[in-house]
mmCIF file of N, CA and C in Angstrom:
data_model
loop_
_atom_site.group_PDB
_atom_site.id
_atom_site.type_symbol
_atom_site.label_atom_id
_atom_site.label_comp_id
_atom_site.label_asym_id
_atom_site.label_seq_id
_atom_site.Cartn_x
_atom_site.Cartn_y
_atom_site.Cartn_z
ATOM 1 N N UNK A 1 -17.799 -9.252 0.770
ATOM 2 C CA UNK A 1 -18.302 -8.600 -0.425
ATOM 3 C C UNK A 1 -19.077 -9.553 -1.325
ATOM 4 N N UNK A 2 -19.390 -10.665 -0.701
ATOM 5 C CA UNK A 2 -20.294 -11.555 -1.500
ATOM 6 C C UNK A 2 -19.435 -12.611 -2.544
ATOM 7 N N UNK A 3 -18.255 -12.994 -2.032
ATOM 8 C CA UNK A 3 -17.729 -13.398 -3.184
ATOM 9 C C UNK A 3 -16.783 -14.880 -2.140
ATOM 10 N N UNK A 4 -16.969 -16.431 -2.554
ATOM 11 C CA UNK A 4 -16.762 -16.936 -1.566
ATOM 12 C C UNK A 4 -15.156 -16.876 -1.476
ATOM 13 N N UNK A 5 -14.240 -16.842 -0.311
ATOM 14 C CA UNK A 5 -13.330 -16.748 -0.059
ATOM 15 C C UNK A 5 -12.243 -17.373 -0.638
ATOM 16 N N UNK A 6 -12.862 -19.023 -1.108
ATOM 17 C CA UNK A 6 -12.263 -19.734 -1.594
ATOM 18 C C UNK A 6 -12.358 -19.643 -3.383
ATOM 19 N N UNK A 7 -13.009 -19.162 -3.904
ATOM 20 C CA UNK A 7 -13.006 -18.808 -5.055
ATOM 21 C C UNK A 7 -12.027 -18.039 -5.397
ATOM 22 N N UNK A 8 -11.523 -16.870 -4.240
ATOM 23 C CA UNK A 8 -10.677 -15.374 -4.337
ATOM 24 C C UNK A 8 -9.655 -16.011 -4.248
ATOM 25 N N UNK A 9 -9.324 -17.221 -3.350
ATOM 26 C CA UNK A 9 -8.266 -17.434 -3.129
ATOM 27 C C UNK A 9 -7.242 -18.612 -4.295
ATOM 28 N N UNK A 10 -8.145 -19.236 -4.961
ATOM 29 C CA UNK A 10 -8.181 -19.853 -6.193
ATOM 30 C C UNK A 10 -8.086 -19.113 -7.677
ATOM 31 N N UNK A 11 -8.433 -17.776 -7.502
ATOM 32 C CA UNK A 11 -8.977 -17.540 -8.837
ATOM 33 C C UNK A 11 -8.142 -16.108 -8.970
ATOM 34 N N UNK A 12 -8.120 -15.377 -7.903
ATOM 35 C CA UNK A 12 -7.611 -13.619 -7.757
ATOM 36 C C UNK A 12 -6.577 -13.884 -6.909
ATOM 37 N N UNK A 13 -5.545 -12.904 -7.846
ATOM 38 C CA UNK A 13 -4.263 -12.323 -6.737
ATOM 39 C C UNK A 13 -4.808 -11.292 -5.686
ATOM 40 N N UNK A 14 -3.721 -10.827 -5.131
ATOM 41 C CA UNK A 14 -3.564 -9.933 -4.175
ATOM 42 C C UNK A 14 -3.754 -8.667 -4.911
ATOM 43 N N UNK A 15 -3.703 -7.864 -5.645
ATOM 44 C CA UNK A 15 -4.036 -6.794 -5.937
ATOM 45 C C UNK A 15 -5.508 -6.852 -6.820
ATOM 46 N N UNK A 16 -5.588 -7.994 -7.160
ATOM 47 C CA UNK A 16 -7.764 -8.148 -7.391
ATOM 48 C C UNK A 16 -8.152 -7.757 -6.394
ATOM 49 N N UNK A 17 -7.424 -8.556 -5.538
ATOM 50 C CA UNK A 17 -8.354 -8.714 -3.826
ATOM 51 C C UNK A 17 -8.294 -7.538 -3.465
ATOM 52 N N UNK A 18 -7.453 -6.507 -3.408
ATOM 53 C CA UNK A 18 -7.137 -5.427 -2.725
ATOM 54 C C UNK A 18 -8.300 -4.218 -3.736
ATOM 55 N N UNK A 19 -8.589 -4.144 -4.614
ATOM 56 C CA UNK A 19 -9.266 -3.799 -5.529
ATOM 57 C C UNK A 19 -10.677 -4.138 -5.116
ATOM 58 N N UNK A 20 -10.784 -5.067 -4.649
ATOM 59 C CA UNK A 20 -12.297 -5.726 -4.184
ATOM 60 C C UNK A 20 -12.558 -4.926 -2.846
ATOM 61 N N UNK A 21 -11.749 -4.947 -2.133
ATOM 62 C CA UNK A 21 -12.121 -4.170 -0.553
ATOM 63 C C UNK A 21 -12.411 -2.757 -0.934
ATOM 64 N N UNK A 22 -10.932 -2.423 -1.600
ATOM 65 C CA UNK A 22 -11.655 -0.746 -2.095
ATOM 66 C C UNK A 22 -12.401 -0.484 -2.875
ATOM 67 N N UNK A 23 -13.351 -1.384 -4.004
ATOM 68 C CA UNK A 23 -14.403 -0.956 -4.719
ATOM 69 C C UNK A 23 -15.535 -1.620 -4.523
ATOM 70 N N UNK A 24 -15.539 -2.658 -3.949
ATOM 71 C CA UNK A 24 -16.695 -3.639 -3.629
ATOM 72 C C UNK A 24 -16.707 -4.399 -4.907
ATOM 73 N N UNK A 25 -16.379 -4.525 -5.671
ATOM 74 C CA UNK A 25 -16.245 -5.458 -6.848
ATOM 75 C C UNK A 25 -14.536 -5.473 -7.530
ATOM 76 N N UNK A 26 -14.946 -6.952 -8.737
ATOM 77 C CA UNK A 26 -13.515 -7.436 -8.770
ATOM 78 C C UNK A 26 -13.487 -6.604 -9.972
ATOM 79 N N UNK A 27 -11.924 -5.728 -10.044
ATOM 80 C CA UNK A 27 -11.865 -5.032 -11.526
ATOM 81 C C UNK A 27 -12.111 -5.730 -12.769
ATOM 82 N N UNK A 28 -12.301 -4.867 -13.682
ATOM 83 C CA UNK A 28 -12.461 -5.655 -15.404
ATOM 84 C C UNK A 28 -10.831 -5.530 -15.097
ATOM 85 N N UNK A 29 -9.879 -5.937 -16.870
ATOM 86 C CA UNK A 29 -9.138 -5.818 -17.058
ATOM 87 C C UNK A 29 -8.085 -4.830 -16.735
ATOM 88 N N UNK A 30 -8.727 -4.017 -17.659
ATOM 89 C CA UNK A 30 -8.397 -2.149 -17.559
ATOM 90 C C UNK A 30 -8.142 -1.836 -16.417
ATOM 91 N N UNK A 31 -9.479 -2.046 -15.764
ATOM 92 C CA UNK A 31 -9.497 -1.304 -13.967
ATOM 93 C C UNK A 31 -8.071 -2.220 -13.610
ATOM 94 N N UNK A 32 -8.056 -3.294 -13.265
ATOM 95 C CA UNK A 32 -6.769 -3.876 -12.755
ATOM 96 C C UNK A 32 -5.498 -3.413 -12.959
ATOM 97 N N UNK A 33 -5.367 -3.126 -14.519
ATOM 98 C CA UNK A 33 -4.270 -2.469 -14.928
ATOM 99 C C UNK A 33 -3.822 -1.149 -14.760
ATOM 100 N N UNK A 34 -5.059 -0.582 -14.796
ATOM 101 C CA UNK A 34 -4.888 1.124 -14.022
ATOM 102 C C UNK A 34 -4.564 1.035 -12.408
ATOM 103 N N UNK A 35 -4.960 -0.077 -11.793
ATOM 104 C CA UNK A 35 -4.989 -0.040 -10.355
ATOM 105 C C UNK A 35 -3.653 -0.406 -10.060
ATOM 106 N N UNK A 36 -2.556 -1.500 -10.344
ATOM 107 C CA UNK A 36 -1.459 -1.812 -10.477
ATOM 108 C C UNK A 36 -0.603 -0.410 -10.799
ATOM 109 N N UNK A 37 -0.818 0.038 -12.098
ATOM 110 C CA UNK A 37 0.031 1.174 -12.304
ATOM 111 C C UNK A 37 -0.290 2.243 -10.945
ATOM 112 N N UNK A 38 -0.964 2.681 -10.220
ATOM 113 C CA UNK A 38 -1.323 3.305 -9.211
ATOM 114 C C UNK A 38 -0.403 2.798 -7.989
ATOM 115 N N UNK A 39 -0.548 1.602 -8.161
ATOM 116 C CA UNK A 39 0.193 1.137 -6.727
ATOM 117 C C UNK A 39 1.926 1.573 -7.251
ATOM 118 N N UNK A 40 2.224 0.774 -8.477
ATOM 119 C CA UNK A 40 3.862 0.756 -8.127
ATOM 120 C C UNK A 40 4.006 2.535 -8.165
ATOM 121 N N UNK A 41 3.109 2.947 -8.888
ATOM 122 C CA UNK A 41 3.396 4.632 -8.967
ATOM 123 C C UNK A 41 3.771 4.762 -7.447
ATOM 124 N N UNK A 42 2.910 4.709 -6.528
ATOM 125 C CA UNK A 42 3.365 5.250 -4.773
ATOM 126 C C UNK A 42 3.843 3.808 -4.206
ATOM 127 N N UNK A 43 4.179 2.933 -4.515
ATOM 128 C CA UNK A 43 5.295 1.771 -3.476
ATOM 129 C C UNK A 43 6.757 2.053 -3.483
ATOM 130 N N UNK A 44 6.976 3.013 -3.646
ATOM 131 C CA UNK A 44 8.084 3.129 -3.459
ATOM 132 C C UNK A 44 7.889 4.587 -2.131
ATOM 133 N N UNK A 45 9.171 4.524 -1.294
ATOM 134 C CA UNK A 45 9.298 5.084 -0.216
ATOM 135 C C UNK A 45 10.662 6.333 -0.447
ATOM 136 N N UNK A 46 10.018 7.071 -0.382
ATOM 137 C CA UNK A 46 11.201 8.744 -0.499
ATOM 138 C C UNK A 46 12.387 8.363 0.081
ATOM 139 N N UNK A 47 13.409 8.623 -0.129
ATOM 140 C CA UNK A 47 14.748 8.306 0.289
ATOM 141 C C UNK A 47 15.242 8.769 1.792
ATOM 142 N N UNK A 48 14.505 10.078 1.813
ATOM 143 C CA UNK A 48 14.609 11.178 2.641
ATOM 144 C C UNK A 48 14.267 10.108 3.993
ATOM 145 N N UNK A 49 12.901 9.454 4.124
ATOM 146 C CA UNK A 49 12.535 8.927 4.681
ATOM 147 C C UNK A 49 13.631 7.988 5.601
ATOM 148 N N UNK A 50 14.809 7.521 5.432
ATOM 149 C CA UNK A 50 15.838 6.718 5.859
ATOM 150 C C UNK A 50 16.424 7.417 6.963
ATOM 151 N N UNK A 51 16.437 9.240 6.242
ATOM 152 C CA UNK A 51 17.203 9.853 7.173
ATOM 153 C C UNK A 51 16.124 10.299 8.588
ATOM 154 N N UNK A 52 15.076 10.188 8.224
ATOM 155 C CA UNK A 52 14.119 10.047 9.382
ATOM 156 C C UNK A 52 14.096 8.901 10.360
ATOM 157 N N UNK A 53 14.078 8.110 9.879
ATOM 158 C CA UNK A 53 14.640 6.526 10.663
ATOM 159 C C UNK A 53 15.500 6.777 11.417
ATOM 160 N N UNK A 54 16.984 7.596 11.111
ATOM 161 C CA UNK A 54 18.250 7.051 11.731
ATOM 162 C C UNK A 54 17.864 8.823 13.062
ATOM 163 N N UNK A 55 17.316 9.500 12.637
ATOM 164 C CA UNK A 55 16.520 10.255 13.576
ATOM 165 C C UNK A 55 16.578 9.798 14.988
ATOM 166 N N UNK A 56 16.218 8.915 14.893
ATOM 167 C CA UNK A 56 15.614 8.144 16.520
ATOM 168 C C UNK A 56 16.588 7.363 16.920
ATOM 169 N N UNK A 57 16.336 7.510 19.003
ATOM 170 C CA UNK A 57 17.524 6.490 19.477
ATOM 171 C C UNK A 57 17.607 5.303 19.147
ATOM 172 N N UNK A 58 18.208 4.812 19.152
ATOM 173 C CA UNK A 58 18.232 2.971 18.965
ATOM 174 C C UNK A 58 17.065 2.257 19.942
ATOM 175 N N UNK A 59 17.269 2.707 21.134
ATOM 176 C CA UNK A 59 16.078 2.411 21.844
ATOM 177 C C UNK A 59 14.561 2.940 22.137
ATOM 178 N N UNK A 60 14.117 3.463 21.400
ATOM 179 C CA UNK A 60 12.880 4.047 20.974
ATOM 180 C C UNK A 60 12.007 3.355 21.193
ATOM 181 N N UNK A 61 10.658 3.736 21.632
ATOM 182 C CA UNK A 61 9.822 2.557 21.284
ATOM 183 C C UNK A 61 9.498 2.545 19.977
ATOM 184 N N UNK A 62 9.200 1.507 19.460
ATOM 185 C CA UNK A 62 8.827 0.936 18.356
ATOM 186 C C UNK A 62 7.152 1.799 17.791
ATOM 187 N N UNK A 63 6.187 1.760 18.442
ATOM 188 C CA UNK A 63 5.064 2.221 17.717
ATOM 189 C C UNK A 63 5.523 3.811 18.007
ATOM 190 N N UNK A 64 6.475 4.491 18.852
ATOM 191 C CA UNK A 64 6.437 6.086 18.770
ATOM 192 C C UNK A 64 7.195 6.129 17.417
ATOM 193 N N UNK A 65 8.041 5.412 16.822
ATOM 194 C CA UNK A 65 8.492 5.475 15.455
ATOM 195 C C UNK A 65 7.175 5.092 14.356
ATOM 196 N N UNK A 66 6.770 4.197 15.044
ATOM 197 C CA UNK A 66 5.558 4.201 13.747
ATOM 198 C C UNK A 66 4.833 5.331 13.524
ATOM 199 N N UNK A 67 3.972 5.954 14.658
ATOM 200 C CA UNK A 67 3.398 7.285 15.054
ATOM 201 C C UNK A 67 4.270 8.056 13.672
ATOM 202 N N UNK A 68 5.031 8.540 14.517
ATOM 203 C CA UNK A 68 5.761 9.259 13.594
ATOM 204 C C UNK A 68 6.258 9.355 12.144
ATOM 205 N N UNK A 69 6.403 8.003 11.607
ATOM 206 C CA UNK A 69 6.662 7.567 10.128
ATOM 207 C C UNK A 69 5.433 8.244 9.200
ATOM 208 N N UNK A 70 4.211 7.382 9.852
ATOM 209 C CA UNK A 70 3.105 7.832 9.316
ATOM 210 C C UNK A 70 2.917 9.154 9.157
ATOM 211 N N UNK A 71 3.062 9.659 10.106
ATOM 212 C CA UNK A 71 2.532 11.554 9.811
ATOM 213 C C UNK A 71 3.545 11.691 8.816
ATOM 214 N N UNK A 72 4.672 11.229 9.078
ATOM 215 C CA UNK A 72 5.440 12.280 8.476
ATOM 216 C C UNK A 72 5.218 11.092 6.911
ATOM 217 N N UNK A 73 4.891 10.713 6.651
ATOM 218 C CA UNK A 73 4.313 10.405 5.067
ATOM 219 C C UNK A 73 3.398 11.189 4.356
ATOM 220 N N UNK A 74 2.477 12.039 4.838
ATOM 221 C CA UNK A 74 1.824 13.091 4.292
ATOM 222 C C UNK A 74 2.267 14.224 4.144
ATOM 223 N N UNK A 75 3.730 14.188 4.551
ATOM 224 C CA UNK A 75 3.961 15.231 3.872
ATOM 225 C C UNK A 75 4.984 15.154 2.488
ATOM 226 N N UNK A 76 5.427 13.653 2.487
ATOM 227 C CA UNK A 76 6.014 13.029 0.678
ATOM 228 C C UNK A 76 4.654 12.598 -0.078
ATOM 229 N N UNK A 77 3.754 12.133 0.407
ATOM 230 C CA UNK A 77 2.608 11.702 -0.160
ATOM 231 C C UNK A 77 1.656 12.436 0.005
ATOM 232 N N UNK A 78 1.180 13.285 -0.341
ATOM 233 C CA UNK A 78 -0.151 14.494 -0.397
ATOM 234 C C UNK A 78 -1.434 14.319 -0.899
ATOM 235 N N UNK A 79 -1.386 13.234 -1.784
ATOM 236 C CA UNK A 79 -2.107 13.251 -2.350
ATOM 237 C C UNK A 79 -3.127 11.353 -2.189
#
C-alpha cells in the first residue's frame, strides 16, 4: 500500500495495520477508534459455539471442523 514495511513496523500497531489492508490508508484518530470499537464489538465468540465444537468426534479431521465452524458463524454473525 505504499507505505515502507519498516516504518509500519516501527511506528503502527496491529490494528493500524489491519485498517491499512482494509482501507488502503492509515486511519486518522477517530477512524482508529471507531475501528477498534468494531473489532472488540465482534471478537468475542457466541457461547453456543462450544457446544458445536464438542459436536464432533475426537477424531475428526481438523479442516472438516474448520469447514464447518466457519459456515456455521454466519449464522451468529450476519452481519
Amino acid at each position: 500500500r505504499g507505505y515502507p514495511i519498516e516504518q509500519l513496523a516501527e511506528k503502527s500497531d496491529f490494528l493500524e495495520t489491519s485498517y491499512l489492508l482494509f482501507h488502503g490508508q492509515l486511519p486518522t484518530q477517530e477512524q482508529k477508534e471507531t475501528f477498534i470499537q468494531q473489532i472488540r464489538y465482534h471478537d468475542m465468540v457466541h457461547e453456543q459455539m462450544r457446544n458445536f465444537f464438542n459436536g464432533f468426534r475426537r477424531d475428526s479431521h481438523p479442516m472438516a471442523i474448520l469447514l464447518s465452524v466457519v459456515g456455521a458463524l454466519s449464522a451468529f454473525y450476519p452481519d
